[in-house]
PDB file of C-alpha atoms and ligand atoms in Angstrom:
ATOM      1  CA  MET A 216      64.327  66.097  60.885  1.00 52.00           C
ATOM      2  CA  GLY A 217      67.195  65.764  58.381  1.00 57.00           C
ATOM      3  CA  CYS A 218      66.755  69.433  57.491  1.00 59.00           C
ATOM      4  CA  ALA A 219      66.910  70.543  61.148  1.00 65.00           C
ATOM      5  CA  VAL A 220      70.195  68.665  61.621  1.00 62.00           C
ATOM      6  CA  LEU A 221      71.595  70.284  58.471  1.00 60.00           C
ATOM      7  CA  GLU A 222      70.557  73.738  59.704  1.00 74.00           C
ATOM      8  CA  LEU A 223      72.216  73.095  63.083  1.00 67.00           C
ATOM      9  CA  ASN A 224      75.391  71.957  61.328  1.00 76.00           C
ATOM     10  CA  ASP A 225      75.304  75.106  59.175  1.00 80.00           C
ATOM     11  CA  MET A 226      74.834  77.286  62.242  1.00 76.00           C
ATOM     12  CA  GLU A 227      77.751  75.618  63.992  1.00 77.00           C
ATOM     13  CA  ALA A 228      79.946  75.982  60.903  1.00 78.00           C
ATOM     14  CA  ASN A 229      79.001  79.688  60.663  1.00 81.00           C
ATOM     15  CA  MET A 230      79.796  80.207  64.333  1.00 75.00           C
ATOM     16  CA  GLN A 231      83.179  78.496  63.900  1.00 75.00           C
ATOM     17  CA  THR A 232      83.929  80.736  60.914  1.00 76.00           C
ATOM     18  CA  THR A 233      82.936  83.879  62.842  1.00 79.00           C
ATOM     19  CA  LEU A 234      85.079  82.797  65.802  1.00 74.00           C
ATOM     20  CA  ARG A 235      88.038  82.170  63.489  1.00 76.00           C
ATOM     21  CA  GLU A 236      87.558  85.628  61.953  1.00 79.00           C
ATOM     22  CA  ILE A 237      87.403  87.311  65.373  1.00 79.00           C
ATOM     23  CA  LEU A 238      90.595  85.534  66.423  1.00 78.00           C
ATOM     24  CA  ALA A 239      92.336  86.348  63.122  1.00 77.00           C
ATOM     25  CA  ASN A 240      91.426  90.016  63.648  1.00 92.00           C
ATOM     26  CA  ARG A 241      92.913  90.016  67.140  1.00 95.00           C
ATOM     27  CA  TYR A 242      96.213  88.570  65.917  1.00 96.00           C
ATOM     28  CA  ALA A 243      96.212  91.035  62.980  1.00 96.00           C
ATOM     29  CA  LYS A 244      95.531  93.963  65.329  1.00 97.00           C
ATOM     30  CA  CYS A 245      98.525  92.946  67.456  1.00 97.00           C
ATOM     31  CA  ILE A 246     100.737  92.980  64.343  1.00 97.00           C
ATOM     32  CA  ASP A 247      99.442  96.448  63.348  1.00 97.00           C
ATOM     33  CA  VAL A 248     100.072  97.951  66.779  1.00 97.00           C
ATOM     34  CA  SER A 249     103.438  96.188  67.078  1.00 97.00           C
ATOM     35  CA  LYS A 250     104.555  97.771  63.767  1.00 98.00           C
ATOM     36  CA  ARG A 251     103.229 101.198  64.732  1.00 97.00           C
ATOM     37  CA  ILE A 252     104.865 101.437  68.175  1.00 97.00           C
ATOM     38  CA  ARG A 253     108.117  99.581  67.370  1.00 97.00           C
ATOM     39  CA  TRP A 254     110.996 101.262  69.252  1.00 98.00           C
ATOM     40  CA  ASP A 255     114.746 101.134  69.328  1.00 98.00           C
ATOM     41  CA  ILE A 256     116.783 100.814  72.545  1.00 98.00           C
ATOM     42  CA  ASP A 257     119.228 103.648  71.815  1.00 98.00           C
ATOM     43  CA  ARG A 258     117.256 105.921  69.516  1.00 98.00           C
ATOM     44  CA  ASP A 259     114.009 105.962  71.527  1.00 98.00           C
ATOM     45  CA  VAL A 260     114.643 104.727  75.062  1.00 98.00           C
ATOM     46  CA  ILE A 261     118.173 105.500  76.272  1.00 98.00           C
ATOM     47  CA  ARG A 262     118.871 108.494  73.986  1.00 98.00           C
ATOM     48  CA  GLY A 263     122.394 108.902  75.384  1.00 98.00           C
ATOM     49  CA  ARG A 264     121.065 109.436  78.916  1.00 98.00           C
ATOM     50  CA  THR A 265     122.292 108.019  82.239  1.00 96.00           C
ATOM     51  CA  PHE A 266     120.390 107.265  85.430  1.00 97.00           C
ATOM     52  CA  ASP A 267     119.812 110.041  87.961  1.00 96.00           C
ATOM     53  CA  PHE A 268     120.840 108.436  91.262  1.00 97.00           C
ATOM     54  CA  GLY A 269     119.418 111.400  93.138  1.00 98.00           C
ATOM     55  CA  LYS A 270     115.971 110.019  92.312  1.00 98.00           C
ATOM     56  CA  LYS A 271     114.020 106.866  93.079  1.00 98.00           C
ATOM     57  CA  PHE A 272     113.722 104.090  90.487  1.00 98.00           C
ATOM     58  CA  LEU A 273     110.816 101.924  91.586  1.00 98.00           C
ATOM     59  CA  PRO A 274     107.747 103.862  92.841  1.00 98.00           C
ATOM     60  CA  ASP A 275     106.575 103.489  96.449  1.00 97.00           C
ATOM     61  CA  GLY A 276     103.384 101.834  95.183  1.00 96.00           C
ATOM     62  CA  LEU A 277     105.531  98.831  94.204  1.00 98.00           C
ATOM     63  CA  SER A 278     108.571  99.050  96.511  1.00 98.00           C
ATOM     64  CA  ARG A 279     106.555 100.030  99.586  1.00 97.00           C
ATOM     65  CA  VAL A 280     109.663 101.706 101.038  1.00 97.00           C
ATOM     66  CA  ASP A 281     107.375 104.421 102.445  1.00 96.00           C
ATOM     67  CA  GLN A 282     106.250 101.839 105.011  1.00 96.00           C
ATOM     68  CA  LEU A 283     109.759 101.506 106.468  1.00 97.00           C
ATOM     69  CA  ALA A 284     109.804 104.082 109.273  1.00 96.00           C
ATOM     70  CA  CYS A 285     113.310 103.047 110.381  1.00 96.00           C
ATOM     71  CA  LEU A 286     114.876 104.352 107.134  1.00 97.00           C
ATOM     72  CA  SER A 287     115.940 107.897 106.271  1.00 97.00           C
ATOM     73  CA  GLY A 288     114.811 109.483 102.988  1.00 97.00           C
ATOM     74  CA  LYS A 289     118.200 108.731 101.437  1.00 97.00           C
ATOM     75  CA  GLU A 290     118.017 105.096 102.549  1.00 98.00           C
ATOM     76  CA  ARG A 291     114.521 104.722 101.107  1.00 98.00           C
ATOM     77  CA  ARG A 292     115.809 106.074  97.815  1.00 98.00           C
ATOM     78  CA  LEU A 293     118.666 103.542  97.869  1.00 98.00           C
ATOM     79  CA  MET A 294     116.222 100.733  98.564  1.00 98.00           C
ATOM     80  CA  SER A 295     113.969 101.892  95.719  1.00 98.00           C
ATOM     81  CA  GLN A 296     117.014 101.810  93.396  1.00 98.00           C
ATOM     82  CA  ILE A 297     117.974  98.292  94.539  1.00 98.00           C
ATOM     83  CA  GLN A 298     114.415  97.068  94.036  1.00 98.00           C
ATOM     84  CA  GLY A 299     114.269  98.875  90.686  1.00 98.00           C
ATOM     85  CA  ARG A 300     117.463  97.129  89.601  1.00 98.00           C
ATOM     86  CA  THR A 301     116.031  93.755  90.604  1.00 98.00           C
ATOM     87  CA  TYR A 302     112.728  94.641  88.878  1.00 98.00           C
ATOM     88  CA  ALA A 303     114.567  95.012  85.542  1.00 98.00           C
ATOM     89  CA  ASN A 304     116.531  91.815  86.201  1.00 98.00           C
ATOM     90  CA  ILE A 305     113.383  89.831  86.991  1.00 98.00           C
ATOM     91  CA  PHE A 306     111.933  90.828  83.610  1.00 98.00           C
ATOM     92  CA  ARG A 307     115.183  89.809  81.928  1.00 98.00           C
ATOM     93  CA  LEU A 308     114.874  86.479  83.770  1.00 98.00           C
ATOM     94  CA  VAL A 309     111.270  85.660  82.856  1.00 98.00           C
ATOM     95  CA  GLU A 310     111.684  86.830  79.271  1.00 98.00           C
ATOM     96  CA  ARG A 311     114.165  83.977  78.761  1.00 98.00           C
ATOM     97  CA  TYR A 312     111.515  81.301  79.319  1.00 98.00           C
ATOM     98  CA  ILE A 313     108.771  83.409  77.668  1.00 98.00           C
ATOM     99  CA  VAL A 314     110.643  83.540  74.337  1.00 98.00           C
ATOM    100  CA  ALA A 315     111.292  79.783  74.481  1.00 98.00           C
ATOM    101  CA  LYS A 316     107.607  79.043  75.127  1.00 98.00           C
ATOM    102  CA  VAL A 317     106.285  81.504  72.535  1.00 98.00           C
ATOM    103  CA  LEU A 318     108.567  80.032  69.866  1.00 98.00           C
ATOM    104  CA  GLU A 319     107.295  76.585  70.860  1.00 98.00           C
ATOM    105  CA  VAL A 320     103.584  77.500  70.619  1.00 97.00           C
ATOM    106  CA  SER A 321     104.181  79.413  67.382  1.00 97.00           C
ATOM    107  CA  ARG A 322     105.068  76.062  65.749  1.00 96.00           C
ATOM    108  CA  GLY A 323     101.375  75.186  66.054  1.00 95.00           C
ATOM    109  CA  HIS A 324     100.631  77.955  63.523  1.00 96.00           C
ATOM    110  CA  CYS A 325     103.604  77.319  61.198  1.00 96.00           C
ATOM    111  CA  LEU A 326     101.640  75.448  58.539  1.00 95.00           C
ATOM    112  CA  GLY A 327      98.334  77.190  59.170  1.00 92.00           C
ATOM    113  CA  ASP A 328      97.499  80.691  60.327  1.00 94.00           C
ATOM    114  CA  GLN A 329     100.344  82.862  59.037  1.00 96.00           C
ATOM    115  CA  ILE A 330      98.942  85.976  60.728  1.00 96.00           C
ATOM    116  CA  ALA A 331      99.044  84.299  64.144  1.00 97.00           C
ATOM    117  CA  LEU A 332     102.549  83.089  63.320  1.00 97.00           C
ATOM    118  CA  GLU A 333     103.725  86.600  62.443  1.00 98.00           C
ATOM    119  CA  ALA A 334     102.192  88.031  65.635  1.00 98.00           C
ATOM    120  CA  LEU A 335     104.058  85.448  67.742  1.00 98.00           C
ATOM    121  CA  VAL A 336     107.338  85.893  65.870  1.00 98.00           C
ATOM    122  CA  ARG A 337     107.127  89.652  66.539  1.00 98.00           C
ATOM    123  CA  PHE A 338     106.301  88.887  70.199  1.00 98.00           C
ATOM    124  CA  SER A 339     109.477  86.731  70.505  1.00 98.00           C
ATOM    125  CA  ASP A 340     111.576  89.338  68.708  1.00 98.00           C
ATOM    126  CA  GLU A 341     110.342  92.047  71.089  1.00 98.00           C
ATOM    127  CA  GLU A 342     111.122  89.936  74.158  1.00 98.00           C
ATOM    128  CA  LEU A 343     114.659  89.331  72.850  1.00 98.00           C
ATOM    129  CA  LYS A 344     115.015  93.112  72.506  1.00 98.00           C
ATOM    130  CA  HIS A 345     113.674  93.602  76.048  1.00 98.00           C
ATOM    131  CA  GLN A 346     116.303  91.198  77.388  1.00 98.00           C
ATOM    132  CA  GLU A 347     118.990  93.248  75.653  1.00 98.00           C
ATOM    133  CA  LEU A 348     117.495  96.444  77.106  1.00 98.00           C
ATOM    134  CA  PHE A 349     117.516  95.003  80.627  1.00 98.00           C
ATOM    135  CA  ARG A 350     121.103  93.741  80.215  1.00 98.00           C
ATOM    136  CA  ARG A 351     122.105  97.285  79.220  1.00 98.00           C
ATOM    137  CA  LEU A 352     120.216  98.683  82.209  1.00 98.00           C
ATOM    138  CA  GLU A 353     121.969  96.339  84.643  1.00 98.00           C
ATOM    139  CA  LYS A 354     125.365  97.539  83.362  1.00 98.00           C
ATOM    140  CA  MET A 355     124.376 101.220  83.535  1.00 98.00           C
ATOM    141  CA  ILE A 356     122.917 100.905  87.045  1.00 98.00           C
ATOM    142  CA  ALA A 357     125.955  98.919  88.263  1.00 98.00           C
ATOM    143  CA  GLU A 358     128.209 101.828  87.275  1.00 97.00           C
ATOM    144  CA  GLY A 359     126.357 104.208  89.604  1.00 96.00           C
ATOM    145  CA  MET A 360     125.894 101.952  92.649  1.00 97.00           C
ATOM    146  CA  PRO A 361     128.285 100.486  95.260  1.00 96.00           C
ATOM    147  CA  ALA A 362     129.766  97.069  94.372  1.00 97.00           C
ATOM    148  CA  GLY A 363     128.278  93.914  95.903  1.00 97.00           C
ATOM    149  CA  TYR A 364     124.857  93.606  94.251  1.00 98.00           C
ATOM    150  CA  ALA A 365     124.093  90.114  92.975  1.00 98.00           C
ATOM    151  CA  PHE A 366     121.148  88.874  90.946  1.00 98.00           C
ATOM    152  CA  ARG A 367     120.998  85.297  92.138  1.00 97.00           C
ATOM    153  CA  PRO A 368     118.641  83.240  89.902  1.00 97.00           C
ATOM    154  CA  ASP A 369     120.062  81.936  86.604  1.00 96.00           C
ATOM    155  CA  PRO A 370     117.722  82.642  83.625  1.00 95.00           C
ATOM    156  CA  ASP A 371     118.524  79.424  81.763  1.00 95.00           C
ATOM    157  CA  GLU A 372     118.156  77.205  84.845  1.00 96.00           C
ATOM    158  CA  ILE A 373     114.834  78.857  85.716  1.00 97.00           C
ATOM    159  CA  ALA A 374     113.637  78.553  82.100  1.00 96.00           C
ATOM    160  CA  LYS A 375     114.494  74.830  82.066  1.00 97.00           C
ATOM    161  CA  ALA A 376     112.460  74.256  85.227  1.00 97.00           C
ATOM    162  CA  VAL A 377     109.495  76.337  84.019  1.00 98.00           C
ATOM    163  CA  LEU A 378     109.399  74.659  80.600  1.00 98.00           C
ATOM    164  CA  ARG A 379     109.084  71.224  82.233  1.00 98.00           C
ATOM    165  CA  LYS A 380     105.564  72.245  83.310  1.00 98.00           C
ATOM    166  CA  SER A 381     102.497  71.958  81.070  1.00 98.00           C
ATOM    167  CA  THR A 382     102.033  74.632  78.388  1.00 98.00           C
ATOM    168  CA  TRP A 383      98.677  75.651  79.920  1.00 98.00           C
ATOM    169  CA  ALA A 384     100.371  76.464  83.258  1.00 98.00           C
ATOM    170  CA  VAL A 385     103.290  78.259  81.602  1.00 98.00           C
ATOM    171  CA  LEU A 386     100.920  80.404  79.517  1.00 98.00           C
ATOM    172  CA  ALA A 387      98.822  81.135  82.622  1.00 98.00           C
ATOM    173  CA  LEU A 388     101.905  82.370  84.466  1.00 98.00           C
ATOM    174  CA  THR A 389     103.001  84.399  81.430  1.00 98.00           C
ATOM    175  CA  CYS A 390      99.591  86.009  81.001  1.00 98.00           C
ATOM    176  CA  CYS A 391      99.610  86.908  84.696  1.00 98.00           C
ATOM    177  CA  ILE A 392     103.090  88.489  84.395  1.00 98.00           C
ATOM    178  CA  GLU A 393     102.258  90.515  81.289  1.00 97.00           C
ATOM    179  CA  LEU A 394      98.988  91.753  82.791  1.00 98.00           C
ATOM    180  CA  PHE A 395     100.690  92.923  86.002  1.00 98.00           C
ATOM    181  CA  THR A 396     103.389  94.631  83.900  1.00 97.00           C
ATOM    182  CA  LEU A 397     100.658  96.789  82.369  1.00 97.00           C
ATOM    183  CA  ALA A 398      98.993  97.455  85.728  1.00 97.00           C
ATOM    184  CA  HIS A 399     102.298  98.401  87.426  1.00 98.00           C
ATOM    185  CA  TYR A 400     103.070 100.981  84.762  1.00 98.00           C
ATOM    186  CA  ARG A 401      99.618 102.542  84.674  1.00 97.00           C
ATOM    187  CA  GLN A 402      98.898 102.486  88.407  1.00 97.00           C
ATOM    188  CA  SER A 403     102.315 103.135  89.962  1.00 97.00           C
ATOM    189  CA  ILE A 404     105.132 104.083  87.576  1.00 98.00           C
ATOM    190  CA  GLU A 405     103.400 106.569  85.273  1.00 97.00           C
ATOM    191  CA  PRO A 406     101.745 108.722  87.977  1.00 97.00           C
ATOM    192  CA  ASP A 407     104.929 109.008  90.108  1.00 96.00           C
ATOM    193  CA  THR A 408     106.679 112.304  89.294  1.00 95.00           C
ATOM    194  CA  GLU A 409     109.655 111.640  91.615  1.00 94.00           C
ATOM    195  CA  LEU A 410     111.254 108.823  89.609  1.00 98.00           C
ATOM    196  CA  SER A 411     114.397 108.814  87.468  1.00 97.00           C
ATOM    197  CA  GLU A 412     113.195 109.908  84.018  1.00 97.00           C
ATOM    198  CA  LEU A 413     115.193 107.249  82.204  1.00 98.00           C
ATOM    199  CA  TYR A 414     113.899 104.519  84.504  1.00 98.00           C
ATOM    200  CA  LYS A 415     110.339 105.699  83.885  1.00 97.00           C
ATOM    201  CA  ASP A 416     110.836 105.787  80.114  1.00 98.00           C
ATOM    202  CA  VAL A 417     112.201 102.233  80.069  1.00 98.00           C
ATOM    203  CA  PHE A 418     108.944 100.984  81.515  1.00 98.00           C
ATOM    204  CA  LEU A 419     106.838 103.248  79.306  1.00 98.00           C
ATOM    205  CA  PHE A 420     108.386 101.696  76.190  1.00 98.00           C
ATOM    206  CA  HIS A 421     108.264  98.217  77.710  1.00 98.00           C
ATOM    207  CA  TRP A 422     104.563  98.726  78.535  1.00 97.00           C
ATOM    208  CA  LYS A 423     103.789  99.691  74.918  1.00 97.00           C
ATOM    209  CA  GLU A 424     104.962  96.326  73.566  1.00 97.00           C
ATOM    210  CA  GLU A 425     103.710  94.290  76.521  1.00 96.00           C
ATOM    211  CA  SER A 426     100.157  95.444  75.757  1.00 95.00           C
ATOM    212  CA  GLN A 427     100.155  93.234  72.643  1.00 96.00           C
ATOM    213  CA  HIS A 428     101.856  90.379  74.474  1.00 97.00           C
ATOM    214  CA  ALA A 429      99.076  90.225  77.066  1.00 97.00           C
ATOM    215  CA  ILE A 430      96.496  89.811  74.278  1.00 97.00           C
ATOM    216  CA  LEU A 431      98.554  87.106  72.543  1.00 98.00           C
ATOM    217  CA  ASP A 432      99.116  85.254  75.825  1.00 98.00           C
ATOM    218  CA  GLU A 433      95.374  85.126  76.325  1.00 97.00           C
ATOM    219  CA  LEU A 434      94.709  83.877  72.781  1.00 97.00           C
ATOM    220  CA  GLU A 435      97.317  81.136  73.074  1.00 98.00           C
ATOM    221  CA  TRP A 436      96.283  80.173  76.597  1.00 98.00           C
ATOM    222  CA  VAL A 437      92.631  79.816  75.535  1.00 97.00           C
ATOM    223  CA  ARG A 438      93.712  77.847  72.447  1.00 96.00           C
ATOM    224  CA  GLU A 439      95.784  75.477  74.602  1.00 98.00           C
ATOM    225  CA  ASN A 440      92.895  75.144  77.064  1.00 98.00           C
ATOM    226  CA  GLY A 441      90.718  73.824  74.231  1.00 97.00           C
ATOM    227  CA  ASN A 442      93.265  71.038  73.585  1.00 97.00           C
ATOM    228  CA  LEU A 443      93.163  69.635  77.128  1.00 98.00           C
ATOM    229  CA  SER A 444      91.040  66.907  78.668  1.00 98.00           C
ATOM    230  CA  ALA A 445      89.583  67.529  82.141  1.00 98.00           C
ATOM    231  CA  ALA A 446      92.328  65.345  83.682  1.00 98.00           C
ATOM    232  CA  GLN A 447      95.088  67.187  81.821  1.00 98.00           C
ATOM    233  CA  ARG A 448      93.654  70.534  82.941  1.00 98.00           C
ATOM    234  CA  ASP A 449      93.590  69.350  86.536  1.00 98.00           C
ATOM    235  CA  GLN A 450      97.281  68.436  86.257  1.00 98.00           C
ATOM    236  CA  ALA A 451      97.926  71.831  84.644  1.00 98.00           C
ATOM    237  CA  VAL A 452      96.343  73.552  87.675  1.00 98.00           C
ATOM    238  CA  THR A 453      98.755  71.586  89.898  1.00 98.00           C
ATOM    239  CA  ASP A 454     101.608  72.751  87.645  1.00 98.00           C
ATOM    240  CA  LEU A 455     100.475  76.372  87.962  1.00 98.00           C
ATOM    241  CA  ILE A 456     100.436  76.052  91.761  1.00 98.00           C
ATOM    242  CA  GLU A 457     103.986  74.622  91.617  1.00 98.00           C
ATOM    243  CA  LEU A 458     105.102  77.471  89.347  1.00 98.00           C
ATOM    244  CA  ILE A 459     103.741  80.059  91.793  1.00 98.00           C
ATOM    245  CA  ALA A 460     105.628  78.303  94.611  1.00 97.00           C
ATOM    246  CA  ALA A 461     108.797  78.387  92.461  1.00 97.00           C
ATOM    247  CA  VAL A 462     108.360  82.133  91.847  1.00 98.00           C
ATOM    248  CA  ASP A 463     107.995  82.592  95.604  1.00 98.00           C
ATOM    249  CA  GLY A 464     111.243  80.669  96.106  1.00 97.00           C
ATOM    250  CA  ILE A 465     113.039  83.010  93.677  1.00 98.00           C
ATOM    251  CA  LEU A 466     111.627  86.047  95.494  1.00 98.00           C
ATOM    252  CA  THR A 467     112.763  84.725  98.872  1.00 98.00           C
ATOM    253  CA  LEU A 468     116.276  84.140  97.496  1.00 98.00           C
ATOM    254  CA  GLN A 469     116.549  87.545  95.821  1.00 98.00           C
ATOM    255  CA  SER A 470     114.961  89.580  98.604  1.00 98.00           C
ATOM    256  CA  THR A 471     117.498  88.070 101.039  1.00 98.00           C
ATOM    257  CA  ALA A 472     120.366  88.999  98.671  1.00 98.00           C
ATOM    258  CA  ASP A 473     118.942  92.503  98.168  1.00 98.00           C
ATOM    259  CA  VAL A 474     118.577  93.175 101.917  1.00 98.00           C
ATOM    260  CA  ASP A 475     122.155  91.948 102.512  1.00 98.00           C
ATOM    261  CA  TYR A 476     123.360  94.334  99.796  1.00 98.00           C
ATOM    262  CA  PHE A 477     121.228  97.191 101.162  1.00 98.00           C
ATOM    263  CA  LEU A 478     122.628  96.722 104.682  1.00 97.00           C
ATOM    264  CA  SER A 479     126.225  96.729 103.445  1.00 96.00           C
ATOM    265  CA  ALA A 480     125.666  99.678 101.075  1.00 97.00           C
ATOM    266  CA  CYS A 481     123.903 101.731 103.765  1.00 94.00           C
ATOM    267  CA  GLY A 482     127.061 102.169 105.809  1.00 88.00           C
ATOM    268  CA  ARG A 483     125.389 102.125 109.229  1.00 93.00           C
ATOM    269  CA  THR A 484     124.200  99.478 111.666  1.00 95.00           C
ATOM    270  CA  PHE A 485     120.552  98.701 112.327  1.00 97.00           C
ATOM    271  CA  THR A 486     119.031  97.060 115.406  1.00 97.00           C
ATOM    272  CA  ALA A 487     118.173  93.349 115.067  1.00 97.00           C
ATOM    273  CA  GLY A 488     114.486  94.337 115.147  1.00 97.00           C
ATOM    274  CA  ASP A 489     114.921  96.824 112.293  1.00 97.00           C
ATOM    275  CA  VAL A 490     116.794  94.255 110.195  1.00 98.00           C
ATOM    276  CA  GLU A 491     113.965  91.789 110.739  1.00 98.00           C
ATOM    277  CA  THR A 492     111.396  94.423 109.693  1.00 98.00           C
ATOM    278  CA  ILE A 493     113.403  95.334 106.575  1.00 98.00           C
ATOM    279  CA  ARG A 494     113.676  91.655 105.573  1.00 98.00           C
ATOM    280  CA  ALA A 495     109.966  91.004 106.061  1.00 97.00           C
ATOM    281  CA  GLN A 496     108.997  94.189 104.244  1.00 97.00           C
ATOM    282  CA  MET A 497     111.248  93.495 101.247  1.00 98.00           C
ATOM    283  CA  LEU A 498     109.855  89.970 100.810  1.00 98.00           C
ATOM    284  CA  SER A 499     106.328  91.279 101.165  1.00 98.00           C
ATOM    285  CA  ALA A 500     107.010  93.996  98.528  1.00 98.00           C
ATOM    286  CA  TYR A 501     108.451  91.396  96.115  1.00 98.00           C
ATOM    287  CA  ARG A 502     105.480  89.118  96.650  1.00 98.00           C
ATOM    288  CA  TRP A 503     103.191  92.066  95.938  1.00 98.00           C
ATOM    289  CA  GLN A 504     105.104  92.981  92.768  1.00 98.00           C
ATOM    290  CA  TYR A 505     105.463  89.544  91.199  1.00 98.00           C
ATOM    291  CA  ILE A 506     102.599  87.440  92.557  1.00 98.00           C
ATOM    292  CA  VAL A 507      99.825  89.223  94.440  1.00 98.00           C
ATOM    293  CA  SER A 508      99.308  92.169  92.075  1.00 97.00           C
ATOM    294  CA  GLY A 509      99.150  89.667  89.192  1.00 97.00           C
ATOM    295  CA  VAL A 510      96.725  87.146  90.631  1.00 97.00           C
ATOM    296  CA  ARG A 511      94.426  90.000  91.655  1.00 97.00           C
ATOM    297  CA  GLU A 512      94.272  91.383  88.102  1.00 97.00           C
ATOM    298  CA  PRO A 513      90.574  91.244  87.093  1.00 97.00           C
ATOM    299  CA  ARG A 514      91.357  90.194  83.499  1.00 97.00           C
ATOM    300  CA  PHE A 515      93.520  87.291  84.714  1.00 98.00           C
ATOM    301  CA  ASN A 516      90.755  86.085  87.019  1.00 97.00           C
ATOM    302  CA  GLU A 517      88.165  86.400  84.292  1.00 97.00           C
ATOM    303  CA  ILE A 518      90.145  84.228  81.841  1.00 98.00           C
ATOM    304  CA  LEU A 519      91.202  81.698  84.490  1.00 98.00           C
ATOM    305  CA  GLY A 520      87.702  81.552  85.969  1.00 98.00           C
ATOM    306  CA  ARG A 521      86.231  80.516  82.611  1.00 97.00           C
ATOM    307  CA  MET A 522      88.636  77.557  82.357  1.00 98.00           C
ATOM    308  CA  ILE A 523      88.681  75.946  85.784  1.00 98.00           C
ATOM    309  CA  THR A 524      86.214  74.328  88.172  1.00 98.00           C
ATOM    310  CA  PRO A 525      85.343  75.903  91.570  1.00 98.00           C
ATOM    311  CA  GLU A 526      87.385  73.111  93.234  1.00 98.00           C
ATOM    312  CA  GLN A 527      90.443  73.970  91.152  1.00 98.00           C
ATOM    313  CA  GLY A 528      89.912  77.656  91.992  1.00 98.00           C
ATOM    314  CA  ALA A 529      89.841  76.749  95.691  1.00 98.00           C
ATOM    315  CA  ARG A 530      93.095  74.767  95.312  1.00 98.00           C
ATOM    316  CA  ILE A 531      94.809  77.790  93.769  1.00 98.00           C
ATOM    317  CA  ALA A 532      93.414  80.136  96.446  1.00 98.00           C
ATOM    318  CA  MET A 533      94.634  77.808  99.202  1.00 97.00           C
ATOM    319  CA  ALA A 534      98.148  77.704  97.720  1.00 97.00           C
ATOM    320  CA  LEU A 535      98.172  81.489  97.444  1.00 97.00           C
ATOM    321  CA  ALA A 536      96.884  82.160 100.972  1.00 97.00           C
ATOM    322  CA  PRO A 537     100.266  82.182 102.788  1.00 95.00           C
ATOM    323  CA  ILE A 538     101.745  84.445 100.075  1.00 96.00           C
ATOM    324  CA  VAL A 539      98.847  86.886  99.873  1.00 92.00           C
ATOM    325  CA  ASN A 540      98.535  87.235 103.645  1.00 79.00           C
TER     326      ASN A 540
HETATM  327 FE1  FE2 B 750     109.096  92.214  77.904  1.00 96.78          FE
HETATM  328 FE1  FE2 B 751     106.110  90.475  77.080  1.00 96.78          FE
END
């Protein structure tokens, strides 16, 4: 009997060691790839180029401007550029809270796993670089577009609100964002041959580094999940639902600002019915880009599904229903 217990303990210890090794390898792999694909904003991405305003920025698969029959080709292009500008600004916005959270979770590895720590430090460093890239982009795009565009949400205010939620919920949201970033590039941006080349390259280089971030988000999210009691996880699900509602609030605010800007930049009047259609379509496109395409990502559902109960899954689905439909 004593022997059987010892054997079980040995087996469990071996399994723990194997699990630790698998995890260590995943962090190490992220460091390797991060070193190999490391890029520079000027030398690799911008390369002295400017944006071609004769081309679209955001592909139709994301902007859905092809569904707006009331717009001319030129107006659709303008709307794709406005949405593309906001797309870069939204990344700049979320990367503010992402860096803060990644630095916070990296403290959990400070006196332990130095490989995990290095992977997360590189992750934060890359997100700081991405913010700089998107700030540069905003300036370059502003020079080629009519005045009046405004990006309404404040990154620090949003970060403060997000960081008040539980780490589990913040990592869930982050994992969702980084997974949809990869999907957007592969499914919509890369295959579209009509886009501004510089715009396309920005998201190619962004995609390369985000691939490691999505893996690290998952590792840290799963690690945090293991620290929670059932009651804490239930609260974290509530937090995630509140975060999704907050994202929807940001999208409503920005889509309104972007339609106002579009209407003034267009230089012609639309019927009240057309304006209503444009407003509804823009909000629906933003919801698709920043919420729906993310929560439908199979990998996101797989990870989330392993952590929550069917009841918690139903709560999330119910909160998402008005946004998805
Ligand atoms: Fe990024
Ligand atoms: Fe990222």
